[in-house]
Amino acid sequence: MYSYDWSVITRNMDVFIDGALKTLEISALAILIAIPIGIIFGMGRISKNKFFRLISSIYVEIIRGVPLLVLLIWIFFVLGQFLKLGSYWGSIWGLAIFAGAFIAEIVRSGIQAVPKGQMEAARSLGMSHAKAMTYIILPQAFRRVLPPLASQFIMLIKDSSLVSVIAATELTLNAKNLVATSFRSIEVWTFVALIYFIMTFSLSLIIRYFEKRLLKSEA
Amino acid sequence: MYSYDWSVITRNMDVFIDGALKTLEISALAILIAIPIGIIFGMGRISKNKFFRLISSIYVEIIRGVPLLVLLIWIFFVLGQFLKLGSYWGSIWGLAIFAGAFIAEIVRSGIQAVPKGQMEAARSLGMSHAKAMTYIILPQAFRRVLPPLASQFIMLIKDSSLVSVIAATELTLNAKNLVATSFRSIEVWTFVALIYFIMTFSLSLIIRYFEKRLLKSEA
Amino acid sequence: MISIKNVNKSFGDHHVLTDVSLEIPKSNVVALIGPSGAGKSTLIRTINALEPINTGEIIVDGVSIHDKKTDINVARLNIGFVFQSFNLFPFLTALENVTISPMKVKGLSKEVAEKRGKELLTSLGLGDKFDSYPSRLSGGQQQRVAIARALAMDPQVMLFDEPTSALDPEMVTEVLDAIRKLAKDGMTMVVVTHEMGFAKEICDEIVFMAEGKIVERAAPDKFFSNPDTKRAQDFLSKVLNH
Amino acid sequence: MISIKNVNKSFGDHHVLTDVSLEIPKSNVVALIGPSGAGKSTLIRTINALEPINTGEIIVDGVSIHDKKTDINVARLNIGFVFQSFNLFPFLTALENVTISPMKVKGLSKEVAEKRGKELLTSLGLGDKFDSYPSRLSGGQQQRVAIARALAMDPQVMLFDEPTSALDPEMVTEVLDAIRKLAKDGMTMVVVTHEMGFAKEICDEIVFMAEGKIVERAAPDKFFSNPDTKRAQDFLSKVLNH
Amino acid sequence: GCSNDSGGGVSTENSTIQKVLKDKKLVIGMSPGYFPFDMKDPNGDFVGYDVDFANALGAALGKDIKVEYKQFTFDGLIPALQTGEVDMVFAGMTIRGDRALAVSFANPYFQTGQAVMLPSSDTKTKTWQELDVKGNKIAVGIGTTGALLAKDVFKNAEVLDFEEFPSAAAAMAQGKADAVVYDEPAIAVWNLKNAGEVRALEGLISSENLGIAIKKNDFETLQWVNSFLASYIGSPSELASRHKWFETSDWLTEVVEE
Ligand SMILES: Nc1ncnc2c1ncn2[C@@H]1O[C@H](COP(=O)(O)OP(=O)(O)OP(=O)(O)O)[C@@H](O)[C@H]1O
Ligand SMILES: Nc1ncnc2c1ncn2[C@@H]1O[C@H](COP(=O)(O)OP(=O)(O)OP(=O)(O)O)[C@@H](O)[C@H]1O
Ligand SMILES: [Mg+2]
Ligand SMILES: [Mg+2]
């Protein structure tokens, strides 16, 4: 039977740490690109301009309809024909385009969740639609959008495990390689699952803390 | 430069169809297992029994904190030590355990979304907590839970693309194999993305249709 | 019939009921009035234990409601409760709303429960609404279904927490009429209300609460013409002087 | 000042306003009353084009509100609107709520806007609430901030859609007092309300609506003592008879 | 068909060699896990016979040429070459006619074949044909010649596609597969490492030639690689490399976690 040897973890701690940092780096860059994408297309989804609305819907629906794995492979091998992206930027852009569609929906519903009366009150005071958006609606949407945006970042950390298929170095790829040379799949994968859990769970605790504070400050 | 040859698609249509059917089959079996898991742990999350609540929270938090890719590998190579699962059932159970945690949250929030006054009214009429749950709360939670449950099934179809890493045959693995023999990565992956999109998008249209009908019947 | 003895209740640090005592004899109708946040809802909800209390005792028809040995589900059969926001079960028809508890709790047969349910709905002017879902009923109709639902358990006591506050003005009358009829039939009732005219007309006693305490208790005529306390005078001047 | 001519309005198939015409001279106060669903809110909202109309014309202070050539954002500066549910901006303090529009729309400097805002809030009894967020204010205080916010644009006309319906009873007075004061100062106003005593006291004319039509117009004394139409008699008997 | 770039004059404009010389960078695609050709040591460095080879090739192009390695699953290598993600593939890739429709191969640099690995608990099986019964599972690396061959010759047994050899071997170790079909040298190494747990079936199912893959019809590069190959094979450094990776097992302690 299998005999455990957990020393493989301690001896290769640097591999795990490097991988985890790379995972965070890729996820952070991806969300930084995804947020403007999401804001643009999220506002597009409720824009009065038919064409903009159509484009935004197509983007959101297609991206949300295709598995990330397939999207990453597609971006890397198909888009990669025309743009020289490389593994690193290919994976960041792949994740960003993917997350962007979800953020667009977050932004859209954040705006729509602001009660209708707010827009009516602003308009009744003589504000134009644009002014009402800028000064009244968006500041309120922003507060609503922050928590789901943070959750999206947690999702992204998990989703980034998939970029190992397009050869971008991060925690999962490092783990695969370590398993390939150490043959200690049980120990390595258990520890990798633990690292992901620690990263995402501690982040979600932080988010919950700030959410509570936000709720309190509004009461 | 790359020159396109789309005949690879038509010539291998059976490979795509087989793969898509296998994808649907795996996803359907996984959700059938995931729903009871989700109901049990979703009710556990709001149970009065501390131990049950703790167990449910641990399950939900851990599974939601670990990437599916890592979870699948872990279940296959670590759990697989003790249980003889194989690729097919390993991937179905992996997906089910994963989706179960998300369904648990859907069930929990479905129950919690029933207005507090409903439980109070039922209790004030002399119903016990269990009777109020059975006759008043759950029937209402059920209606709320259906649409997100359907979306979870769509997610599962997309997530099932990952089981290719533990050698379970479905659309993505078939595509990988076809690319490995035809080297037509662009054509194959574009078409695969299209198939996933068609599967998920048509399903989401169906869901939206039923959701609208549900909303109407409630008004 | 209802005996509230030295009840204290707090939400965390916030003391909401301070040493509240009140006796309500059988067939008496008591109006509970007072400013927002006075603790009226909290008090009336402690009577059927929808809200637990910290100290004190509440006895309804001889049963100590907050005693751990009391089966609260049995005790509640004796106490009907009507909510400000109706809380009808939206997936059940008016008749089903009225019959579900008699069937599931008292174990009545469907026939018996429906016979009684139809009687009650009809007597409340809802003879043509048996099969309507709540969303198809006006607020006044919904609240009358809620009253029928509570009456279907044959309670000794009825509690009303602002039963007309969520209604459009022209529907207030129909609900007040229903309560009036109950009073005439000798039901013991506690009504939290802001309808001063109604309180004056049907109540045996007005209980005025402010800041978690009972500030004044008086017969209606006395209370509305010449309240003893400054607090009640202030309140009345605000509420009556539109 | 306000001239409503043959206005028709429907939501899809549902005809909500049928051929409504109404003249309101300068400094007049008109109460709009009627049962729920009569179209009162819809009518008052068409006056500042929060709701578009199908046919007809509405002229306020010489400007045709629904004319496509009219810059509605300019026209609205003349028309203050107060909502049943306040609709304060929750992320701004009371003073910021009052100053944001003068600053962003009229381009007033912060100093000027704040000076005027503080005057208005103080005159409405909110001199100590400049920096309070809406969630820290009672309903009555919130509604008074909303009135100040509308007045800050120096409108010629004020519209109120059930300004006290969302308030706890003891807060109704403070809001009605604020409106009373405006009436005294000669503001032209339309008030949708269920406060009959108030309507009787301050209005120059009562307009009774039912089912999308103006059923009766009369001076308050006449209307409340001896309405012409059966529909108005029914309504009054329901609303006044608690 | 590839009508655009087949035939025609030999253009050197877009040749990989020119590009490498210009960028001072040679990008090699590799799928680590293929012992002892392509591996990653615990530091994350690529090592193996192929790596020595590619480093020598890079050095021959110029002292200032940097050789960079990129990791792919085996089935991703040819697409990566096609899309220009990598300049050459050193991955112990078997020269096959179908692959040669997608990429061009330099001359063979190694002869080997497909072997069958069994768990040592299976003492009965003598030939691969005995494994071809219903219910048996044969694990392979997706897209490898082992996979293509196994799907071809196993008519009754089920073929399981894993991402790479180590996953396939691990699956067999856990009883999720009854055998692995893979290149002989890799199985030999696995055998060394896991002595007592696995055994290799005697004899090869096929014999094959391994080649370096480059972009299709890049004749200048092809020509140059062939020339380099002729000079490298049999050179002292190649002989040393071959000795190290194939004739001793000392490197196992460097590369493989103990
Ligand atoms: N669940 C709760 N948690 C914390 N505080 C509560 C809760 N319910 C009520 N309170 C507080 O208790 C106090 C009394 O509330 P209660 O609802 O009994 O007042 P009320 O007299 O019914 O007022 P109203 O006329 O507005 O209904 C208030 O200050 C309220 O904020
Ligand atoms: N946005 C809308 N879409 C469709 N129908 C509407 C809409 N707004 C109002 N209605 C309908 O128009 C009719 C008149 O509504 P309105 O709100 O003007 O009545 P109201 O007299 O203000 O009643 P209340 O006293 O309840 O406020 C009602 O039947 C209502 O259902
Ligand atoms: Mg209350
Ligand atoms: Mg209205």
PDB file of N, CA and C in Angstrom, chain A residues 8 11-12 15 76-77 80-81 84 86-87 165 167 173 176-178 180-183 185, chain E residues 32 35 40 42 70-72 76 79-80 82-85 163 166 190 193 255-258:
ATOM      1  N   VAL A   8       7.990  15.558   1.757  1.00  0.00           N
ATOM      2  CA  VAL A   8       8.036  16.135   0.412  1.00  0.00           C
ATOM      3  C   VAL A   8       7.483  17.571   0.447  1.00  0.00           C
ATOM      4  N   ARG A  11      10.242  19.879   2.295  1.00  0.00           N
ATOM      5  CA  ARG A  11      11.442  20.044   1.474  1.00  0.00           C
ATOM      6  C   ARG A  11      11.190  20.958   0.275  1.00  0.00           C
ATOM      7  N   ASN A  12       9.949  20.999  -0.187  1.00  0.00           N
ATOM      8  CA  ASN A  12       9.670  21.784  -1.391  1.00  0.00           C
ATOM      9  C   ASN A  12       8.791  22.987  -1.105  1.00  0.00           C
ATOM     10  N   VAL A  15       8.645  25.739  -3.587  1.00  0.00           N
ATOM     11  CA  VAL A  15       7.863  25.490  -4.813  1.00  0.00           C
ATOM     12  C   VAL A  15       6.410  25.899  -4.586  1.00  0.00           C
ATOM     13  N   PHE A  76      -5.662  30.922 -26.312  1.00  0.00           N
ATOM     14  CA  PHE A  76      -4.235  30.669 -26.451  1.00  0.00           C
ATOM     15  C   PHE A  76      -3.881  30.192 -27.851  1.00  0.00           C
ATOM     16  N   PHE A  77      -4.641  29.247 -28.375  1.00  0.00           N
ATOM     17  CA  PHE A  77      -4.271  28.640 -29.641  1.00  0.00           C
ATOM     18  C   PHE A  77      -4.916  29.309 -30.845  1.00  0.00           C
ATOM     19  N   GLY A  80      -4.146  33.330 -30.221  1.00  0.00           N
ATOM     20  CA  GLY A  80      -2.685  33.380 -30.167  1.00  0.00           C
ATOM     21  C   GLY A  80      -2.039  33.415 -31.541  1.00  0.00           C
ATOM     22  N   GLN A  81      -2.784  32.940 -32.548  1.00  0.00           N
ATOM     23  CA  GLN A  81      -2.334  33.013 -33.944  1.00  0.00           C
ATOM     24  C   GLN A  81      -2.043  34.448 -34.358  1.00  0.00           C
ATOM     25  N   LYS A  84       0.606  37.739 -30.332  1.00  0.00           N
ATOM     26  CA  LYS A  84       1.606  36.939 -29.613  1.00  0.00           C
ATOM     27  C   LYS A  84       1.425  37.212 -28.132  1.00  0.00           C
ATOM     28  N   GLY A  86       1.709  34.638 -25.482  1.00  0.00           N
ATOM     29  CA  GLY A  86       2.527  33.869 -24.556  1.00  0.00           C
ATOM     30  C   GLY A  86       1.687  33.312 -23.424  1.00  0.00           C
ATOM     31  N   SER A  87       2.268  32.386 -22.667  1.00  0.00           N
ATOM     32  CA  SER A  87       1.516  31.720 -21.607  1.00  0.00           C
ATOM     33  C   SER A  87       1.079  32.699 -20.539  1.00  0.00           C
ATOM     34  N   VAL A 165      -3.065  24.459 -17.908  1.00  0.00           N
ATOM     35  CA  VAL A 165      -3.190  23.764 -19.202  1.00  0.00           C
ATOM     36  C   VAL A 165      -2.561  24.555 -20.330  1.00  0.00           C
ATOM     37  N   ALA A 167       0.173  26.170 -19.794  1.00  0.00           N
ATOM     38  CA  ALA A 167       1.585  26.223 -19.440  1.00  0.00           C
ATOM     39  C   ALA A 167       1.989  27.480 -18.699  1.00  0.00           C
ATOM     40  N   LEU A 173       0.364  24.150 -11.639  1.00  0.00           N
ATOM     41  CA  LEU A 173       1.388  23.603 -12.528  1.00  0.00           C
ATOM     42  C   LEU A 173       2.610  23.172 -11.721  1.00  0.00           C
ATOM     43  N   LYS A 176       1.775  19.886 -10.269  1.00  0.00           N
ATOM     44  CA  LYS A 176       1.848  18.812 -11.261  1.00  0.00           C
ATOM     45  C   LYS A 176       3.288  18.375 -11.467  1.00  0.00           C
ATOM     46  N   ASN A 177       4.159  19.366 -11.597  1.00  0.00           N
ATOM     47  CA  ASN A 177       5.558  19.041 -11.839  1.00  0.00           C
ATOM     48  C   ASN A 177       6.185  18.336 -10.652  1.00  0.00           C
ATOM     49  N   LEU A 178       5.800  18.771  -9.470  1.00  0.00           N
ATOM     50  CA  LEU A 178       6.365  18.133  -8.281  1.00  0.00           C
ATOM     51  C   LEU A 178       5.889  16.696  -8.170  1.00  0.00           C
ATOM     52  N   ALA A 180       5.168  14.855 -10.652  1.00  0.00           N
ATOM     53  CA  ALA A 180       5.827  14.112 -11.725  1.00  0.00           C
ATOM     54  C   ALA A 180       7.212  13.649 -11.314  1.00  0.00           C
ATOM     55  N   THR A 181       7.851  14.407 -10.423  1.00  0.00           N
ATOM     56  CA  THR A 181       9.196  13.981 -10.043  1.00  0.00           C
ATOM     57  C   THR A 181       9.225  13.308  -8.679  1.00  0.00           C
ATOM     58  N   SER A 182       8.249  13.614  -7.836  1.00  0.00           N
ATOM     59  CA  SER A 182       8.294  13.035  -6.491  1.00  0.00           C
ATOM     60  C   SER A 182       7.393  11.812  -6.368  1.00  0.00           C
ATOM     61  N   PHE A 183       6.448  11.675  -7.292  1.00  0.00           N
ATOM     62  CA  PHE A 183       5.473  10.587  -7.261  1.00  0.00           C
ATOM     63  C   PHE A 183       4.638  10.601  -5.991  1.00  0.00           C
ATOM     64  N   SER A 185       1.694  11.959  -5.103  1.00  0.00           N
ATOM     65  CA  SER A 185       0.498  12.689  -5.514  1.00  0.00           C
ATOM     66  C   SER A 185      -0.409  12.990  -4.323  1.00  0.00           C
TER      67      SER A 185
ATOM     68  N   PRO E  32       7.240  17.977 -19.782  1.00  0.00           N
ATOM     69  CA  PRO E  32       8.006  17.248 -18.769  1.00  0.00           C
ATOM     70  C   PRO E  32       7.221  16.067 -18.224  1.00  0.00           C
ATOM     71  N   PHE E  35      10.488  10.568 -19.033  1.00  0.00           N
ATOM     72  CA  PHE E  35      11.827  10.187 -18.579  1.00  0.00           C
ATOM     73  C   PHE E  35      12.558   9.448 -19.685  1.00  0.00           C
ATOM     74  N   LYS E  40      11.479  18.036 -15.213  1.00  0.00           N
ATOM     75  CA  LYS E  40      11.714  19.252 -14.449  1.00  0.00           C
ATOM     76  C   LYS E  40      12.240  18.814 -13.094  1.00  0.00           C
ATOM     77  N   PRO E  42      13.319  19.474  -9.025  1.00  0.00           N
ATOM     78  CA  PRO E  42      12.525  20.148  -7.981  1.00  0.00           C
ATOM     79  C   PRO E  42      12.709  21.663  -7.956  1.00  0.00           C
ATOM     80  N   LYS E  70       9.332  26.025 -22.520  1.00  0.00           N
ATOM     81  CA  LYS E  70       7.927  26.206 -22.129  1.00  0.00           C
ATOM     82  C   LYS E  70       7.254  24.854 -21.987  1.00  0.00           C
ATOM     83  N   GLN E  71       6.482  24.757 -20.937  1.00  0.00           N
ATOM     84  CA  GLN E  71       5.852  23.482 -20.615  1.00  0.00           C
ATOM     85  C   GLN E  71       4.439  23.389 -21.186  1.00  0.00           C
ATOM     86  N   PHE E  72       4.157  22.287 -21.840  1.00  0.00           N
ATOM     87  CA  PHE E  72       2.802  22.007 -22.328  1.00  0.00           C
ATOM     88  C   PHE E  72       2.441  20.573 -22.006  1.00  0.00           C
ATOM     89  N   GLY E  76      -0.635  19.477 -26.386  1.00  0.00           N
ATOM     90  CA  GLY E  76      -0.604  20.911 -26.681  1.00  0.00           C
ATOM     91  C   GLY E  76       0.640  21.326 -27.449  1.00  0.00           C
ATOM     92  N   PRO E  79       0.028  22.152 -31.460  1.00  0.00           N
ATOM     93  CA  PRO E  79      -0.666  23.443 -31.590  1.00  0.00           C
ATOM     94  C   PRO E  79       0.217  24.624 -31.191  1.00  0.00           C
ATOM     95  N   ALA E  80       1.038  24.444 -30.169  1.00  0.00           N
ATOM     96  CA  ALA E  80       1.905  25.543 -29.737  1.00  0.00           C
ATOM     97  C   ALA E  80       2.923  25.884 -30.814  1.00  0.00           C
ATOM     98  N   GLN E  82       2.442  25.316 -34.023  1.00  0.00           N
ATOM     99  CA  GLN E  82       1.680  25.890 -35.139  1.00  0.00           C
ATOM    100  C   GLN E  82       1.378  27.362 -34.921  1.00  0.00           C
ATOM    101  N   THR E  83       1.069  27.709 -33.672  1.00  0.00           N
ATOM    102  CA  THR E  83       0.694  29.103 -33.432  1.00  0.00           C
ATOM    103  C   THR E  83       1.902  29.972 -33.134  1.00  0.00           C
ATOM    104  N   GLY E  84       3.108  29.374 -33.154  1.00  0.00           N
ATOM    105  CA  GLY E  84       4.306  30.181 -32.951  1.00  0.00           C
ATOM    106  C   GLY E  84       4.610  30.455 -31.500  1.00  0.00           C
ATOM    107  N   GLU E  85       3.912  29.754 -30.579  1.00  0.00           N
ATOM    108  CA  GLU E  85       4.246  29.895 -29.170  1.00  0.00           C
ATOM    109  C   GLU E  85       5.659  29.418 -28.906  1.00  0.00           C
ATOM    110  N   GLU E 163      -3.383  13.199 -18.707  1.00  0.00           N
ATOM    111  CA  GLU E 163      -2.668  14.360 -19.235  1.00  0.00           C
ATOM    112  C   GLU E 163      -1.217  14.064 -19.546  1.00  0.00           C
ATOM    113  N   PRO E 166       3.118  10.518 -15.874  1.00  0.00           N
ATOM    114  CA  PRO E 166       3.055  10.274 -14.428  1.00  0.00           C
ATOM    115  C   PRO E 166       1.627  10.069 -13.913  1.00  0.00           C
ATOM    116  N   TRP E 190      10.759   4.539 -14.765  1.00  0.00           N
ATOM    117  CA  TRP E 190       9.716   4.342 -13.753  1.00  0.00           C
ATOM    118  C   TRP E 190       9.954   3.028 -13.005  1.00  0.00           C
ATOM    119  N   LYS E 193      12.677   3.475 -10.525  1.00  0.00           N
ATOM    120  CA  LYS E 193      12.237   4.287  -9.402  1.00  0.00           C
ATOM    121  C   LYS E 193      11.292   3.502  -8.503  1.00  0.00           C
ATOM    122  N   VAL E 255      17.165  14.518  -9.949  1.00  0.00           N
ATOM    123  CA  VAL E 255      15.941  14.951 -10.591  1.00  0.00           C
ATOM    124  C   VAL E 255      14.723  14.557  -9.783  1.00  0.00           C
ATOM    125  N   VAL E 256      14.791  13.339  -9.296  1.00  0.00           N
ATOM    126  CA  VAL E 256      13.593  12.785  -8.674  1.00  0.00           C
ATOM    127  C   VAL E 256      13.679  12.996  -7.183  1.00  0.00           C
ATOM    128  N   GLU E 257      12.563  13.453  -6.615  1.00  0.00           N
ATOM    129  CA  GLU E 257      12.450  13.634  -5.181  1.00  0.00           C
ATOM    130  C   GLU E 257      12.617  12.300  -4.487  1.00  0.00           C
ATOM    131  N   GLU E 258      13.488  12.227  -3.526  1.00  0.00           N
ATOM    132  CA  GLU E 258      13.576  10.972  -2.757  1.00  0.00           C
ATOM    133  C   GLU E 258      12.888  11.143  -1.423  1.00  0.00           C
TER     134      GLU E 258
END
